[in-house]
């Protein structure tokens, strides 16, 4: 009898909170966007599904063992936990919401030794890390997940168009204004009292403007892990929305004449150039920005494996089995940060707004940079390829091509836009390195 | 100006400055590298990638060709008469 | 000279015990069954091989660093270990079997902090975890292995037949009587003094009746890890024996007329239904049984990845590279629990007997449920498809088909049996969740 | 009745009860869902799966067809005369 | 302003040491050898790349969190670290090179508990393990990497030629003289005062003569992890140089007549023999040398999976996805040991010289063993296949074939040489087991 | 003789001795095993591997044959007239 009661009081129906219901609906909506609208489904399917799992009441899939122990707060476990976390607590004492909050706070701010001891107490009491919490710590906490995605992306990237016309790299630089402009925006909102972001949070939000999923996740996991869920969702959603977000800005900032500029055909690129390029990037990183070494190092390794032609087995695995496995786990891990308490916050609204601003500013500065370069150079650049500098590979380059074709049905900009497009990946990884150096060092 | 604002402004200045300097150097290095390559090692035979084709692909093709030749052979011999 | 002696006294010949010889023979027999008789070879080849490895004398492949340190019991190491484990011990003292047993007991019952400290002592003395012990803790101890298998199985499962005739789900429910009936059987044997099982052990044994390898391993790892080896071997062996075990029971419980019932052809199923089904299951799990969330969550994610059609890369990887890699490690990890001391026990005999009972009871109740449903419904069900409710996908459904054809060579039951067959997977995962909630919570 | 027996009996009652209730609800939900789908979104074009075919499969088939057409072409031209 | 200064004083340019520059050049040369000269590119591309990453100044990719904390030596962190490591230190104290060296030494020689505590202190101060340090500890520190490579190699190995002519196994035994002769050489150099090797280091160097990458890495990681980088580089480089190193020795030790010996065609081998062979090897290992069980166990499992014919999915994955993924990480992990401080040492020179000696001696003793066997046997063996006993599969067998064809254009030795070639793999794994037993036990 | 030298010598003696003994036993065991197999189970049908061919391979071959037959069929019908 007691057991049946137990099943009932332990069921989802009995325990579910409004926040959890809301978040499950939000996550189902993400799945809808991914499956029916084609929004970056490779990431948003596991993210959305992981978000549902994270919000299953009483399952504690996104909680560590210690957090689960506190959630179920058996008196004898709490007594042991109190001793470790140095929270005042008597065994007989009633456990109120405030008591629980005190334990949760103490756990969140505890040093590493204490966290380990709390884990031991919880394990002794029979609690284990939730599945998603394990995935998060192995894949994102260790930073290995985003790095392996970058390895695979590197192995899929063709730097040919960039090598054929290197000055388009500067378009990829200009588009990073989106990142830093957004940081400024977040600071402004905070100064105005509308939001409340620290500089770490502002930087992590700004990186959405890099339009690169793994870079965003990497930076957020280092600077503001509590915002990771919202940042990743915003980054991937806006990347999917690039065909909607960019064209109005591109049209507003250019004249019809500029949009019709025809670019000269790209020269063929030598195999050796392609092999040397990732090595050159690596050496520049080593000399100028060691903090970008993990991200750009893995990216360059992937690209070298692809281009060198002698390790096709490895390049193939990096582009397929490995990246696919990591994507599943990375998505679920991001989903673990879509808990109601973390996501249903005013900050998320700020992130969504600022993320869109970041995309817009990056698009605009990319286009304007192209116009500026045309002032000084005789070989004109079609400013429509500037918007591709935000990255969002290869979507943004396709958008440049499409808007170009709308203005001149014989003007194919795709390959020209791929140069700034992949330069944008390098640009935002460099920006990520600067931010981590500046704020983390 | 609040502390946060000044931090954001200097992050922007340092960050964009660094991004531009880094990528500008990259433009230079890439251009130089391409020139040197095309001067001293123009369009080498794509020997490297040909020398190490992916094993699976090879064996799949081999199987494919085997089945294919067998099929065509059979067809030929059936039609000979 | 001393070194040659060392090689001899450290060799297998010198140290092998009768138990180890027996277990190596048992494991070679498992390999024979797997390779020559086709008994679930994907699992039984690595399990059997892992079992041989686990029984190599002095290699300690299935032992932790601390267990290895105790096994080799150098006096100075034992002194340090005694302090950590709080076992009375003088450095000069002779080390008898009893002393070693005291250390082993203390280690087994130690709390988590102590286990870590013992690991440090062992590591300082140069001992390391055995290879299989590492595999076990990463793959099964963390529960990730069975969950990833379920992800892959989900990505291989077609719920079409079930969706075309949803009431056959109830057959998958009825067959779970095998699970709980076996728990009762284990309790009866214990009451009768024939065996000695706790309720945890009884539950872990019962789950063999679920006829699902990963579910059995998952439950056993949570409720009775020391029985995991025998339980997994029994589960996979009986799954392979389904074509032998089920037909007599099916024939005994049905009339020739019933066996000839023709079922109407299944309606075609809409793609959208297939996409919504895993989401519906997930939501029901969230609402009613959070403890089944890890297993059924991964299963539903796999199925959604397959059916949604936009993440075929991920679904493909889940069905191939990922599940294959996990299968190798899972098999070896299960094999690590086939050590002589754990397996050569009266309990194993009980597990083998009760496991077979579980399969039989599940088969029978599945068939009887179909007959019961025919009493109330006009659209008759061929009771032969009831036996498929035990799962053992797709073997049990094929058995239903074969027995059906034996009675009416025009009656193809395969697709009809696939409905209860996959329902049985869900049913036993639900049963697993109830058991963990009931006993673990 | 021993403690173990009573535990086993109640585990059986609760367990089977729960399994049946859960799966019965699933029957209901599934039936309802299917009805709604077939009423409001009957047999949509299998556009989704067609839009994202598996890359490998495609390229394999492409290779296959390439080799195949080449073989057939050759055969044809050999037999033309 | 301070921040810009920070970027400058934290940049590679400002911090790079001569040693790091040298090592980056060395690693770029390894990449050149791998990509342009085809030197074992599957390993040397990731090793070389990892070596560049390990030498990026200030990035600390190959350092643990505690090592990074010591490198940046903030006074308050050093105070906490001093307490844990028991190094005398006052917060006000100037931090000289000697102070840092004292901390580094204390950390290197600390016991495992202390290492954990130091890690907690570093983590509390915001330091994390470098990416490569994580890869190393997961892939090589745990020994799982080399073992999984061996699993894949086993699944690619065909024992047919060996089974058709089992006495060629003895050639694989003789070639292991290279290993032990080199140990002797290292001891001689030390006695002569030219070098300074311990017996552990000498053994780890000798194993280069096994001509087996994963065996070398496995043994080095157990006996002399600080030499692992140089040993792995030497092993893979010399394996690539086999076509250059072996022929002169083979020609010098044989007469033209001997090189023309024609061998009888190999008998066809039964499938069952191939299935039983890995099991026989496993049982011999269990009986005679438990310390070789991890390496040879995984090797035999891979081979059994291949030959048994019922788990082709697993065998396929072991040969492709799994081995490729592990190769990437293994290469990067080896690269992490190519730091300037570890590699730019007189010992490395000794390793390179001794490694070449090892290859030469192994080649020679293999050839001489064949000649010896011809004295006692009527069925003559072409001594050119003796050199294949060093392993370096399948390169050494191809060299035997090529030298054979140079002397008699109708004499195809390839299949005959595959027997000793794969026997050499078993031989060096046995030698590895003996060394670990002898020195580690 | 220094301590290191004596250790190295005895490692060599023990090591090479063990390698030879182990591999010599392996020669014996292998030879015996082969004899027994060829006496009691000579050249069995390669049933095992045929019974459980790799799934992917099968389906690839199936696809291959399907496309192939279609192509050949078409060719035949084109040439019939
Ligand atoms: Na970007
Ligand atoms: Na079942
Ligand atoms: Na060897």
mmCIF file of C-alpha atoms in Angstrom, chain C residues 7-287:
data_model
loop_
_atom_site.group_PDB
_atom_site.id
_atom_site.type_symbol
_atom_site.label_atom_id
_atom_site.label_comp_id
_atom_site.label_asym_id
_atom_site.label_seq_id
_atom_site.Cartn_x
_atom_site.Cartn_y
_atom_site.Cartn_z
ATOM 1 C CA UNK C 7 58.318 -16.019 -13.732
ATOM 2 C CA UNK C 8 57.384 -19.519 -12.627
ATOM 3 C CA UNK C 9 55.638 -18.580 -9.362
ATOM 4 C CA UNK C 10 53.892 -15.797 -11.230
ATOM 5 C CA UNK C 11 52.739 -18.008 -14.088
ATOM 6 C CA UNK C 12 49.228 -19.240 -14.651
ATOM 7 C CA UNK C 13 50.190 -22.903 -14.293
ATOM 8 C CA UNK C 14 51.488 -22.347 -10.776
ATOM 9 C CA UNK C 15 48.555 -20.266 -9.590
ATOM 10 C CA UNK C 16 45.483 -21.466 -11.417
ATOM 11 C CA UNK C 17 42.617 -22.638 -9.245
ATOM 12 C CA UNK C 18 40.050 -25.296 -10.014
ATOM 13 C CA UNK C 19 37.407 -22.619 -10.137
ATOM 14 C CA UNK C 20 39.306 -20.677 -12.762
ATOM 15 C CA UNK C 21 39.782 -23.794 -14.889
ATOM 16 C CA UNK C 22 36.062 -24.519 -14.666
ATOM 17 C CA UNK C 23 35.121 -20.976 -15.593
ATOM 18 C CA UNK C 24 37.506 -20.915 -18.552
ATOM 19 C CA UNK C 25 35.877 -24.111 -19.800
ATOM 20 C CA UNK C 26 32.416 -22.604 -19.268
ATOM 21 C CA UNK C 27 33.444 -19.499 -21.203
ATOM 22 C CA UNK C 28 34.917 -21.532 -24.048
ATOM 23 C CA UNK C 29 31.584 -23.341 -24.176
ATOM 24 C CA UNK C 30 29.819 -19.985 -24.435
ATOM 25 C CA UNK C 31 32.122 -19.142 -27.356
ATOM 26 C CA UNK C 32 31.216 -22.484 -28.935
ATOM 27 C CA UNK C 33 27.515 -21.771 -28.547
ATOM 28 C CA UNK C 34 27.954 -18.297 -29.971
ATOM 29 C CA UNK C 35 30.123 -19.263 -32.950
ATOM 30 C CA UNK C 36 28.847 -22.681 -33.925
ATOM 31 C CA UNK C 37 25.270 -22.569 -32.685
ATOM 32 C CA UNK C 38 24.641 -18.909 -33.434
ATOM 33 C CA UNK C 39 23.571 -18.045 -29.864
ATOM 34 C CA UNK C 40 23.383 -14.219 -29.886
ATOM 35 C CA UNK C 41 26.984 -14.079 -31.072
ATOM 36 C CA UNK C 42 27.252 -10.282 -31.025
ATOM 37 C CA UNK C 43 27.090 -10.367 -27.242
ATOM 38 C CA UNK C 44 28.204 -13.859 -26.352
ATOM 39 C CA UNK C 45 31.503 -13.693 -28.245
ATOM 40 C CA UNK C 46 32.778 -10.698 -26.234
ATOM 41 C CA UNK C 47 31.143 -11.989 -23.036
ATOM 42 C CA UNK C 48 32.737 -15.408 -23.365
ATOM 43 C CA UNK C 49 36.095 -13.947 -24.292
ATOM 44 C CA UNK C 50 35.900 -11.465 -21.430
ATOM 45 C CA UNK C 51 35.072 -14.332 -19.111
ATOM 46 C CA UNK C 52 38.257 -16.157 -20.102
ATOM 47 C CA UNK C 53 40.273 -12.979 -19.545
ATOM 48 C CA UNK C 54 38.668 -12.445 -16.139
ATOM 49 C CA UNK C 55 39.801 -15.902 -15.047
ATOM 50 C CA UNK C 56 43.443 -15.612 -16.038
ATOM 51 C CA UNK C 57 45.269 -16.244 -12.773
ATOM 52 C CA UNK C 58 47.468 -13.423 -11.421
ATOM 53 C CA UNK C 59 46.518 -11.082 -14.284
ATOM 54 C CA UNK C 60 43.850 -9.402 -12.171
ATOM 55 C CA UNK C 61 42.115 -7.982 -15.248
ATOM 56 C CA UNK C 62 38.746 -7.823 -13.515
ATOM 57 C CA UNK C 63 40.073 -6.421 -10.241
ATOM 58 C CA UNK C 64 40.487 -2.830 -9.136
ATOM 59 C CA UNK C 65 43.907 -1.503 -8.140
ATOM 60 C CA UNK C 66 43.075 -1.969 -4.461
ATOM 61 C CA UNK C 67 41.887 -5.545 -5.017
ATOM 62 C CA UNK C 68 45.091 -6.276 -6.896
ATOM 63 C CA UNK C 69 47.132 -4.804 -4.045
ATOM 64 C CA UNK C 70 45.314 -7.048 -1.562
ATOM 65 C CA UNK C 71 45.764 -10.059 -3.855
ATOM 66 C CA UNK C 72 49.541 -9.641 -3.939
ATOM 67 C CA UNK C 73 49.600 -8.530 -0.260
ATOM 68 C CA UNK C 74 53.095 -7.152 0.197
ATOM 69 C CA UNK C 75 53.459 -6.451 3.916
ATOM 70 C CA UNK C 76 54.199 -2.714 3.643
ATOM 71 C CA UNK C 77 51.293 -2.188 1.255
ATOM 72 C CA UNK C 78 48.977 -4.145 3.530
ATOM 73 C CA UNK C 79 50.007 -1.965 6.466
ATOM 74 C CA UNK C 80 49.021 1.193 4.581
ATOM 75 C CA UNK C 81 45.860 -0.493 3.335
ATOM 76 C CA UNK C 82 44.966 -1.643 6.861
ATOM 77 C CA UNK C 83 45.090 1.921 8.084
ATOM 78 C CA UNK C 84 42.749 3.097 5.336
ATOM 79 C CA UNK C 85 40.317 0.167 5.592
ATOM 80 C CA UNK C 86 40.503 0.076 9.415
ATOM 81 C CA UNK C 87 41.475 -3.595 9.507
ATOM 82 C CA UNK C 88 43.638 -4.663 12.494
ATOM 83 C CA UNK C 89 47.069 -5.579 11.099
ATOM 84 C CA UNK C 90 50.727 -5.618 12.232
ATOM 85 C CA UNK C 91 53.467 -5.374 9.620
ATOM 86 C CA UNK C 92 55.253 -8.452 10.977
ATOM 87 C CA UNK C 93 52.065 -10.505 11.044
ATOM 88 C CA UNK C 94 51.686 -13.616 8.875
ATOM 89 C CA UNK C 95 49.112 -13.115 6.148
ATOM 90 C CA UNK C 96 46.633 -15.971 6.227
ATOM 91 C CA UNK C 97 43.559 -16.617 4.135
ATOM 92 C CA UNK C 98 41.508 -15.161 6.962
ATOM 93 C CA UNK C 99 43.522 -11.950 6.971
ATOM 94 C CA UNK C 100 43.009 -11.554 3.240
ATOM 95 C CA UNK C 101 39.302 -12.258 3.611
ATOM 96 C CA UNK C 102 39.080 -9.562 6.271
ATOM 97 C CA UNK C 103 40.707 -7.044 3.918
ATOM 98 C CA UNK C 104 38.460 -8.025 1.030
ATOM 99 C CA UNK C 105 35.357 -7.744 3.179
ATOM 100 C CA UNK C 106 36.391 -4.383 4.545
ATOM 101 C CA UNK C 107 36.998 -3.155 0.996
ATOM 102 C CA UNK C 108 33.669 -4.422 -0.291
ATOM 103 C CA UNK C 109 31.686 -2.738 2.459
ATOM 104 C CA UNK C 110 33.759 0.457 2.625
ATOM 105 C CA UNK C 111 32.166 3.812 1.906
ATOM 106 C CA UNK C 112 33.129 5.785 -1.186
ATOM 107 C CA UNK C 113 35.758 8.007 0.464
ATOM 108 C CA UNK C 114 37.522 4.945 1.795
ATOM 109 C CA UNK C 115 37.424 3.234 -1.576
ATOM 110 C CA UNK C 116 39.144 6.279 -3.093
ATOM 111 C CA UNK C 117 41.780 6.320 -0.385
ATOM 112 C CA UNK C 118 42.420 2.610 -0.883
ATOM 113 C CA UNK C 119 42.800 3.285 -4.587
ATOM 114 C CA UNK C 120 45.421 5.940 -3.815
ATOM 115 C CA UNK C 121 47.361 3.557 -1.565
ATOM 116 C CA UNK C 122 47.305 0.893 -4.259
ATOM 117 C CA UNK C 123 48.349 3.340 -6.953
ATOM 118 C CA UNK C 124 51.224 4.593 -4.798
ATOM 119 C CA UNK C 125 52.362 0.969 -4.529
ATOM 120 C CA UNK C 126 52.288 0.620 -8.318
ATOM 121 C CA UNK C 127 49.034 -1.281 -8.779
ATOM 122 C CA UNK C 128 46.522 -0.295 -11.434
ATOM 123 C CA UNK C 129 42.946 -1.225 -12.222
ATOM 124 C CA UNK C 130 42.670 -4.269 -14.435
ATOM 125 C CA UNK C 131 41.594 -3.579 -18.006
ATOM 126 C CA UNK C 132 38.198 -5.230 -17.560
ATOM 127 C CA UNK C 133 37.590 -3.445 -14.269
ATOM 128 C CA UNK C 134 38.086 -0.142 -16.085
ATOM 129 C CA UNK C 135 35.736 -1.191 -18.875
ATOM 130 C CA UNK C 136 33.115 -2.272 -16.325
ATOM 131 C CA UNK C 137 33.176 0.964 -14.376
ATOM 132 C CA UNK C 138 33.043 3.173 -17.461
ATOM 133 C CA UNK C 139 30.484 1.188 -19.439
ATOM 134 C CA UNK C 140 28.236 -0.527 -16.902
ATOM 135 C CA UNK C 141 29.016 1.173 -13.588
ATOM 136 C CA UNK C 142 28.022 4.485 -15.145
ATOM 137 C CA UNK C 143 25.007 2.758 -16.836
ATOM 138 C CA UNK C 144 25.974 4.398 -20.134
ATOM 139 C CA UNK C 145 26.524 1.125 -21.986
ATOM 140 C CA UNK C 146 23.025 -0.362 -21.757
ATOM 141 C CA UNK C 147 21.558 3.086 -22.458
ATOM 142 C CA UNK C 148 23.528 3.478 -25.687
ATOM 143 C CA UNK C 149 22.535 -0.009 -26.787
ATOM 144 C CA UNK C 150 18.948 1.058 -26.204
ATOM 145 C CA UNK C 151 19.575 4.185 -28.297
ATOM 146 C CA UNK C 152 20.745 1.998 -31.156
ATOM 147 C CA UNK C 153 17.926 -0.504 -30.718
ATOM 148 C CA UNK C 154 15.464 2.362 -30.775
ATOM 149 C CA UNK C 155 16.991 3.545 -34.041
ATOM 150 C CA UNK C 156 16.486 0.058 -35.482
ATOM 151 C CA UNK C 157 12.933 -0.440 -34.264
ATOM 152 C CA UNK C 158 9.943 -0.001 -36.536
ATOM 153 C CA UNK C 159 6.780 0.778 -34.594
ATOM 154 C CA UNK C 160 4.666 0.552 -37.748
ATOM 155 C CA UNK C 161 2.980 -2.797 -36.942
ATOM 156 C CA UNK C 162 2.290 -1.668 -33.381
ATOM 157 C CA UNK C 163 0.742 1.590 -34.582
ATOM 158 C CA UNK C 164 -1.413 -0.268 -37.097
ATOM 159 C CA UNK C 165 -2.941 -2.385 -34.343
ATOM 160 C CA UNK C 166 -2.328 -0.691 -30.986
ATOM 161 C CA UNK C 167 -4.313 -3.108 -28.854
ATOM 162 C CA UNK C 168 -1.613 -5.725 -29.362
ATOM 163 C CA UNK C 169 0.391 -3.576 -26.958
ATOM 164 C CA UNK C 170 -1.534 -5.343 -24.206
ATOM 165 C CA UNK C 171 0.066 -8.634 -25.197
ATOM 166 C CA UNK C 172 3.402 -7.005 -24.494
ATOM 167 C CA UNK C 173 2.069 -6.064 -21.065
ATOM 168 C CA UNK C 174 0.831 -9.547 -20.216
ATOM 169 C CA UNK C 175 4.132 -11.180 -21.062
ATOM 170 C CA UNK C 176 5.778 -9.176 -18.266
ATOM 171 C CA UNK C 177 4.149 -11.616 -15.834
ATOM 172 C CA UNK C 178 7.261 -13.640 -16.527
ATOM 173 C CA UNK C 179 9.286 -11.005 -14.735
ATOM 174 C CA UNK C 180 7.222 -10.669 -11.616
ATOM 175 C CA UNK C 181 6.242 -14.330 -11.468
ATOM 176 C CA UNK C 182 9.927 -15.153 -11.346
ATOM 177 C CA UNK C 183 10.483 -12.731 -8.500
ATOM 178 C CA UNK C 184 7.774 -14.639 -6.682
ATOM 179 C CA UNK C 185 9.478 -17.923 -7.602
ATOM 180 C CA UNK C 186 12.777 -16.715 -6.215
ATOM 181 C CA UNK C 187 11.064 -15.643 -3.012
ATOM 182 C CA UNK C 188 9.346 -19.043 -2.778
ATOM 183 C CA UNK C 189 12.648 -20.901 -3.235
ATOM 184 C CA UNK C 190 14.166 -18.768 -0.514
ATOM 185 C CA UNK C 191 11.218 -19.345 1.827
ATOM 186 C CA UNK C 192 11.536 -23.051 1.135
ATOM 187 C CA UNK C 193 15.201 -22.829 2.082
ATOM 188 C CA UNK C 194 16.414 -24.115 -1.294
ATOM 189 C CA UNK C 195 18.066 -20.845 -2.230
ATOM 190 C CA UNK C 196 18.910 -17.621 -0.493
ATOM 191 C CA UNK C 197 17.918 -14.547 -2.447
ATOM 192 C CA UNK C 198 17.227 -11.034 -1.196
ATOM 193 C CA UNK C 199 14.383 -9.088 -2.787
ATOM 194 C CA UNK C 200 16.976 -7.112 -4.789
ATOM 195 C CA UNK C 201 18.490 -10.282 -6.162
ATOM 196 C CA UNK C 202 15.051 -11.749 -6.860
ATOM 197 C CA UNK C 203 14.062 -8.647 -8.823
ATOM 198 C CA UNK C 204 17.294 -8.645 -10.806
ATOM 199 C CA UNK C 205 16.774 -12.294 -11.692
ATOM 200 C CA UNK C 206 13.149 -11.740 -12.637
ATOM 201 C CA UNK C 207 14.119 -9.169 -15.236
ATOM 202 C CA UNK C 208 15.651 -12.000 -17.284
ATOM 203 C CA UNK C 209 12.009 -12.683 -18.164
ATOM 204 C CA UNK C 210 11.984 -9.321 -19.919
ATOM 205 C CA UNK C 211 13.998 -11.030 -22.650
ATOM 206 C CA UNK C 212 15.953 -7.847 -23.257
ATOM 207 C CA UNK C 213 19.696 -7.865 -22.806
ATOM 208 C CA UNK C 214 20.354 -4.200 -22.062
ATOM 209 C CA UNK C 215 17.363 -3.946 -19.703
ATOM 210 C CA UNK C 216 18.606 -6.977 -17.783
ATOM 211 C CA UNK C 217 22.125 -5.578 -17.530
ATOM 212 C CA UNK C 218 20.829 -2.163 -16.492
ATOM 213 C CA UNK C 219 18.617 -3.517 -13.713
ATOM 214 C CA UNK C 220 21.193 -6.021 -12.487
ATOM 215 C CA UNK C 221 23.886 -3.329 -12.354
ATOM 216 C CA UNK C 222 21.625 -1.213 -10.152
ATOM 217 C CA UNK C 223 20.068 -3.859 -7.898
ATOM 218 C CA UNK C 224 22.528 -6.769 -7.748
ATOM 219 C CA UNK C 225 25.832 -6.110 -9.532
ATOM 220 C CA UNK C 226 27.428 -9.261 -8.102
ATOM 221 C CA UNK C 227 24.941 -11.404 -10.063
ATOM 222 C CA UNK C 228 25.324 -9.443 -13.280
ATOM 223 C CA UNK C 229 27.477 -12.028 -15.018
ATOM 224 C CA UNK C 230 25.100 -14.924 -14.480
ATOM 225 C CA UNK C 231 22.036 -12.812 -15.240
ATOM 226 C CA UNK C 232 23.415 -11.493 -18.522
ATOM 227 C CA UNK C 233 24.554 -14.937 -19.626
ATOM 228 C CA UNK C 234 21.164 -16.403 -18.786
ATOM 229 C CA UNK C 235 19.333 -13.582 -20.539
ATOM 230 C CA UNK C 236 21.265 -13.859 -23.784
ATOM 231 C CA UNK C 237 21.317 -17.665 -23.770
ATOM 232 C CA UNK C 238 17.586 -17.973 -23.309
ATOM 233 C CA UNK C 239 16.967 -15.295 -25.916
ATOM 234 C CA UNK C 240 18.929 -17.512 -28.288
ATOM 235 C CA UNK C 241 16.870 -20.499 -27.152
ATOM 236 C CA UNK C 242 13.521 -18.841 -27.810
ATOM 237 C CA UNK C 243 12.885 -21.046 -30.891
ATOM 238 C CA UNK C 244 13.254 -24.096 -28.659
ATOM 239 C CA UNK C 245 11.619 -22.847 -25.478
ATOM 240 C CA UNK C 246 8.496 -21.202 -26.802
ATOM 241 C CA UNK C 247 6.773 -23.555 -29.311
ATOM 242 C CA UNK C 248 5.832 -26.319 -26.826
ATOM 243 C CA UNK C 249 4.257 -23.779 -24.497
ATOM 244 C CA UNK C 250 2.464 -22.077 -27.373
ATOM 245 C CA UNK C 251 1.082 -25.373 -28.633
ATOM 246 C CA UNK C 252 0.079 -26.532 -25.166
ATOM 247 C CA UNK C 253 -1.981 -23.427 -24.435
ATOM 248 C CA UNK C 254 -3.807 -23.134 -27.762
ATOM 249 C CA UNK C 255 -6.153 -25.274 -29.842
ATOM 250 C CA UNK C 256 -5.331 -26.068 -33.448
ATOM 251 C CA UNK C 257 -8.272 -23.889 -34.434
ATOM 252 C CA UNK C 258 -6.977 -20.883 -32.554
ATOM 253 C CA UNK C 259 -3.582 -21.314 -34.161
ATOM 254 C CA UNK C 260 -5.215 -21.077 -37.578
ATOM 255 C CA UNK C 261 -6.923 -17.722 -36.972
ATOM 256 C CA UNK C 262 -6.152 -15.420 -39.864
ATOM 257 C CA UNK C 263 -5.620 -11.784 -39.010
ATOM 258 C CA UNK C 264 -6.649 -8.882 -41.224
ATOM 259 C CA UNK C 265 -3.883 -7.160 -43.081
ATOM 260 C CA UNK C 266 -2.346 -4.198 -41.262
ATOM 261 C CA UNK C 267 -3.266 -0.724 -42.429
ATOM 262 C CA UNK C 268 -0.444 1.455 -43.781
ATOM 263 C CA UNK C 269 0.946 3.823 -41.179
ATOM 264 C CA UNK C 270 1.515 7.524 -41.681
ATOM 265 C CA UNK C 271 5.056 8.957 -41.248
ATOM 266 C CA UNK C 272 3.736 11.538 -38.792
ATOM 267 C CA UNK C 273 2.304 8.827 -36.533
ATOM 268 C CA UNK C 274 5.729 7.231 -36.397
ATOM 269 C CA UNK C 275 7.327 10.549 -35.462
ATOM 270 C CA UNK C 276 4.777 11.280 -32.746
ATOM 271 C CA UNK C 277 4.844 7.831 -31.151
ATOM 272 C CA UNK C 278 8.274 8.052 -29.439
ATOM 273 C CA UNK C 279 7.365 11.532 -28.219
ATOM 274 C CA UNK C 280 4.092 10.222 -26.784
ATOM 275 C CA UNK C 281 5.917 7.418 -24.987
ATOM 276 C CA UNK C 282 8.438 9.904 -23.613
ATOM 277 C CA UNK C 283 5.703 12.145 -22.234
ATOM 278 C CA UNK C 284 3.889 9.231 -20.629
ATOM 279 C CA UNK C 285 7.157 8.184 -19.010
ATOM 280 C CA UNK C 286 7.711 11.723 -17.772
ATOM 281 C CA UNK C 287 4.255 11.793 -16.253
#
